[in-house]
Tab-separated table of C-alpha atoms in Angstrom:
chain	number	residue	atom	x	y	z
A	1	GLU	CA	-0.337	-0.433	0.077
A	2	THR	CA	1.531	3.583	-1.218
A	3	GLY	CA	1.626	6.348	0.963
A	4	VAL	CA	0.382	9.782	0.198
A	5	THR	CA	3.082	12.048	-1.608
A	6	GLN	CA	3.517	15.173	-2.246
A	7	SER	CA	5.977	16.678	-4.927
A	8	PRO	CA	7.790	18.704	-5.125
A	9	THR	CA	9.468	18.511	-1.207
A	10	HIS	CA	10.703	22.413	-2.090
A	11	LEU	CA	10.085	25.693	-4.150
A	12	ILE	CA	10.718	28.855	-4.086
A	13	LYS	CA	8.476	31.425	-5.701
A	14	THR	CA	8.665	34.802	-7.138
A	15	ARG	CA	6.215	36.981	-5.390
A	16	GLY	CA	3.362	37.279	-8.495
A	17	GLN	CA	3.889	34.233	-10.196
A	18	GLN	CA	2.128	31.258	-10.462
A	19	VAL	CA	2.841	27.524	-8.747
A	20	THR	CA	1.186	23.797	-8.721
A	21	LEU	CA	1.963	21.515	-6.311
A	22	ARG	CA	1.322	16.920	-7.554
A	23	CYS	CA	-0.256	14.857	-4.636
A	24	SER	CA	-1.105	11.183	-4.860
A	25	SER	CA	-3.150	9.795	-2.387
A	26	GLN	CA	-2.753	6.523	-0.713
A	27	SER	CA	-4.395	3.424	-2.997
A	28	GLY	CA	-8.324	2.905	-2.428
A	29	HIS	CA	-8.925	6.752	-1.637
A	30	ASN	CA	-11.440	8.978	-3.283
A	31	THR	CA	-10.679	11.857	-0.773
A	32	VAL	CA	-8.104	14.343	-0.914
A	33	SER	CA	-8.269	17.344	0.967
A	34	TRP	CA	-5.352	20.139	0.919
A	35	TYR	CA	-4.351	22.230	3.672
A	36	GLN	CA	-1.790	25.238	3.692
A	37	GLN	CA	0.199	25.603	7.089
A	38	ALA	CA	2.788	28.861	8.344
A	39	LEU	CA	4.960	28.827	10.274
A	40	GLY	CA	4.166	28.343	13.887
A	41	GLN	CA	0.113	27.832	12.844
A	42	GLY	CA	-2.136	24.740	12.688
A	43	PRO	CA	-2.621	24.156	9.030
A	44	GLN	CA	-5.574	26.142	7.634
A	45	PHE	CA	-8.089	23.920	5.021
A	46	ILE	CA	-7.753	24.919	1.530
A	47	PHE	CA	-10.477	22.525	-0.410
A	48	GLN	CA	-11.483	19.345	-0.168
A	49	TYR	CA	-11.518	17.514	-3.805
A	50	TYR	CA	-13.999	13.943	-3.911
A	51	ARG	CA	-14.500	12.360	-7.596
A	52	GLU	CA	-13.113	14.643	-9.777
A	53	GLU	CA	-14.774	17.027	-7.959
A	54	GLU	CA	-14.750	20.060	-5.360
A	55	ASN	CA	-16.408	19.176	-2.824
A	56	GLY	CA	-16.251	22.091	0.104
A	57	ARG	CA	-13.279	24.978	0.360
A	58	GLY	CA	-12.436	27.266	3.588
A	59	ASN	CA	-11.327	30.355	3.328
A	60	PHE	CA	-8.985	31.277	0.510
A	61	PRO	CA	-9.381	33.734	-2.761
A	62	PRO	CA	-10.016	31.939	-6.386
A	63	ARG	CA	-6.372	32.318	-7.759
A	64	PHE	CA	-6.265	29.059	-4.957
A	65	SER	CA	-7.740	26.708	-7.304
A	66	GLY	CA	-7.181	22.571	-7.437
A	67	LEU	CA	-8.042	19.617	-9.497
A	68	GLN	CA	-8.196	16.148	-9.356
A	69	PHE	CA	-7.999	13.409	-11.599
A	70	PRO	CA	-9.491	9.889	-12.050
A	71	ASN	CA	-6.742	8.326	-10.342
A	72	TYR	CA	-7.833	10.133	-7.476
A	73	SER	CA	-4.352	12.034	-7.557
A	74	SER	CA	-4.741	15.827	-6.774
A	75	GLU	CA	-3.444	19.161	-8.103
A	76	LEU	CA	-2.708	22.436	-5.900
A	77	ASN	CA	-2.747	25.175	-8.180
A	78	VAL	CA	-2.212	29.670	-6.335
A	79	ASN	CA	-1.870	32.052	-9.259
A	80	ALA	CA	-0.603	35.766	-8.482
A	81	LEU	CA	1.641	33.907	-5.387
A	82	GLU	CA	2.158	37.012	-2.918
A	83	LEU	CA	4.384	37.048	-0.123
A	84	ASP	CA	2.334	35.492	2.188
A	85	ASP	CA	2.343	32.172	0.299
A	86	SER	CA	4.720	30.537	2.206
A	87	ALA	CA	3.995	28.018	3.850
A	88	LEU	CA	4.196	24.336	4.395
A	89	TYR	CA	1.201	22.882	2.057
A	90	LEU	CA	-0.277	19.896	3.358
A	91	CYS	CA	-2.335	17.296	0.879
A	92	ALA	CA	-3.977	15.077	2.686
A	93	SER	CA	-6.198	11.469	1.108
A	94	SER	CA	-8.787	9.429	2.638
A	95	PRO	CA	-11.061	6.768	1.527
A	96	GLN	CA	-14.196	8.198	1.129
A	97	THR	CA	-15.575	12.029	1.958
A	98	GLY	CA	-17.288	12.063	5.190
A	99	GLY	CA	-14.429	9.712	6.749
A	100	ASN	CA	-12.792	10.930	9.780
A	101	ARG	CA	-8.983	9.505	9.842
A	102	ALA	CA	-6.757	11.919	6.883
A	103	PHE	CA	-3.184	10.328	5.810
A	104	PHE	CA	-1.316	12.857	5.100
A	105	GLY	CA	1.706	13.806	2.365
A	106	GLN	CA	5.215	14.818	4.010
A	107	GLY	CA	4.198	18.548	2.355
A	108	THR	CA	5.777	20.744	-0.592
A	109	ARG	CA	7.461	23.826	1.670
A	110	LEU	CA	6.656	26.792	-0.671
A	111	THR	CA	9.202	30.188	-0.303
A	112	VAL	CA	7.586	32.817	-2.222
A	113	VAL	CA	10.031	35.839	-2.683
B	1	ASP	CA	-11.481	32.784	15.658
B	2	GLN	CA	-10.016	29.916	16.591
B	3	GLN	CA	-12.026	27.141	16.972
B	4	VAL	CA	-9.815	24.623	18.587
B	5	LYS	CA	-7.052	25.783	20.840
B	6	GLN	CA	-3.569	24.304	22.144
B	7	ASN	CA	-3.526	27.681	24.874
B	8	SER	CA	0.300	25.527	25.351
B	9	PRO	CA	2.491	26.345	22.905
B	10	SER	CA	5.503	23.900	24.525
B	11	LEU	CA	5.232	21.535	27.404
B	12	SER	CA	9.005	19.728	29.060
B	13	VAL	CA	8.818	16.209	30.770
B	14	GLN	CA	10.939	13.803	32.101
B	15	GLU	CA	11.455	10.610	30.368
B	16	GLY	CA	9.324	8.201	32.338
B	17	ARG	CA	6.364	10.671	33.853
B	18	ILE	CA	3.137	11.374	31.675
B	19	SER	CA	2.794	13.113	29.672
B	20	ILE	CA	-0.600	16.008	29.099
B	21	LEU	CA	-1.344	17.495	26.541
B	22	ASN	CA	-4.629	19.876	25.959
B	23	CYS	CA	-7.425	21.026	24.075
B	24	ASP	CA	-10.123	23.313	24.442
B	25	TYR	CA	-12.841	23.787	21.292
B	26	THR	CA	-16.061	25.882	20.678
B	27	ASN	CA	-17.830	24.778	17.998
B	28	SER	CA	-20.833	21.881	19.690
B	29	MET	CA	-21.585	20.428	16.346
B	30	PHE	CA	-17.563	18.924	16.410
B	31	ASP	CA	-18.287	14.799	16.710
B	32	TYR	CA	-14.726	13.577	16.533
B	33	PHE	CA	-11.212	14.506	17.543
B	34	LEU	CA	-7.930	13.061	16.633
B	35	TRP	CA	-4.551	13.950	17.469
B	36	TYR	CA	-2.146	13.884	15.098
B	37	LYS	CA	2.464	13.960	15.619
B	38	LYS	CA	4.588	15.671	13.861
B	39	TYR	CA	7.860	15.552	13.305
B	40	PRO	CA	10.328	18.561	11.217
B	41	ALA	CA	10.163	17.790	7.623
B	42	GLU	CA	7.709	15.108	8.287
B	43	GLY	CA	3.484	15.103	7.582
B	44	PRO	CA	0.893	14.894	10.593
B	45	THR	CA	0.592	11.392	11.148
B	46	PHE	CA	-2.579	9.764	13.369
B	47	LEU	CA	-2.064	8.879	16.727
B	48	ILE	CA	-4.998	8.660	18.602
B	49	SER	CA	-8.732	9.459	17.952
B	50	ILE	CA	-11.938	9.408	19.344
B	51	SER	CA	-15.939	9.819	18.515
B	52	SER	CA	-17.609	12.391	20.817
B	53	ILE	CA	-19.678	9.415	22.342
B	54	LYS	CA	-16.936	8.242	23.883
B	55	ASP	CA	-15.180	9.500	27.050
B	56	LYS	CA	-12.474	8.214	27.048
B	57	ASN	CA	-10.036	6.185	24.569
B	58	GLU	CA	-6.438	4.067	24.464
B	59	ASP	CA	-4.193	3.021	22.759
B	60	GLY	CA	-1.062	1.579	24.494
B	61	ARG	CA	1.199	4.585	25.737
B	62	PHE	CA	-1.798	6.283	24.791
B	63	THR	CA	-5.246	8.063	26.096
B	64	VAL	CA	-7.165	10.299	25.170
B	65	PHE	CA	-9.892	11.957	27.476
B	66	LEU	CA	-12.790	14.091	26.161
B	67	ASN	CA	-14.860	15.828	27.953
B	68	LYS	CA	-17.852	17.260	26.455
B	69	SER	CA	-19.949	19.624	29.361
B	70	ALA	CA	-16.308	21.755	29.386
B	71	LYS	CA	-15.333	20.785	25.335
B	72	HIS	CA	-12.000	20.146	26.428
B	73	LEU	CA	-10.120	16.638	25.062
B	74	SER	CA	-6.763	15.914	26.552
B	75	LEU	CA	-3.472	13.281	25.219
B	76	HIS	CA	-2.221	11.410	27.842
B	77	ILE	CA	1.237	9.606	27.484
B	78	VAL	CA	2.151	7.211	29.213
B	79	PRO	CA	5.670	6.547	29.455
B	80	SER	CA	7.225	9.342	28.103
B	81	GLN	CA	9.308	8.757	26.168
B	82	PRO	CA	12.206	10.630	24.126
B	83	GLY	CA	10.870	9.675	20.901
B	84	ASP	CA	7.446	11.177	21.460
B	85	SER	CA	9.088	15.062	21.563
B	86	ALA	CA	6.913	16.744	18.551
B	87	VAL	CA	5.210	18.974	17.228
B	88	TYR	CA	0.695	17.173	18.303
B	89	PHE	CA	-1.943	19.076	17.070
B	90	CYS	CA	-5.973	18.744	18.383
B	91	ALA	CA	-7.710	18.405	15.594
B	92	ALA	CA	-11.642	18.464	15.728
B	93	SER	CA	-14.523	17.647	12.351
B	94	ALA	CA	-18.545	17.769	12.217
B	95	LYS	CA	-19.982	16.560	8.840
B	96	ALA	CA	-21.461	18.801	6.817
B	97	GLY	CA	-23.608	17.389	4.174
B	98	ASN	CA	-21.439	15.119	2.127
B	99	ASN	CA	-18.278	16.510	3.428
B	100	ARG	CA	-15.285	16.132	6.734
B	101	LYS	CA	-12.777	19.283	7.056
B	102	LEU	CA	-10.737	18.843	9.945
B	103	ILE	CA	-10.492	22.008	12.317
B	104	TRP	CA	-7.085	22.391	13.666
B	105	GLY	CA	-4.901	24.335	16.464
B	106	LEU	CA	-1.855	25.996	16.674
B	107	GLY	CA	0.430	22.559	18.800
B	108	THR	CA	1.897	22.588	21.421
B	109	SER	CA	5.565	21.389	20.996
B	110	LEU	CA	6.569	17.631	23.444
B	111	ALA	CA	10.514	17.673	24.133
B	112	VAL	CA	10.693	14.781	27.048
B	113	ASN	CA	14.292	15.061	28.609
B	114	PRO	CA	16.140	11.750	28.450
């Protein structure tokens, strides 16, 4: 059983640029959630995807968007990067929407300069 | 508005003693609570959970207690080991339609000293 994997592990971008982060969900999991964790904070829910459709969204602007593919892998896209977008981005998969336990990847550390 | 609060940013405990990590919540709709452990440069890993219909759940050295009337839960680690040193996050969830998301506290950094 493969775990949740995220790529890249580290990334440096310039303010105003766009970034795409990728996540492969754990085998058999059809639900993927994305979280942003700023330094010294707990993870904040960005959005969740279930069977290729957005299934809930947190308090993030529209420049944060996502995709889920037929194999349940997912992308997080952020446009017009701002300095405050610098954070650890975590992907979590779970076996079903409405399920309680989520399994996390190691995260992508994004730095915006 | 922090719905899940971990008021102690750090805790230091001697090896072999008990570690008690606390968590308070404000949303009475939360019906499931989880504790995650996070090492630097790794994603959070699930530790233990408890449903709101229970007041205690135990798994080896880890026990979670839930006091619904006080909207408080705690994680007990007995005996504490140096490998337990990590950041511990309390998370809560409530079902909203077909969606369930986790609301997280800010974390408590536990240091277990040999």
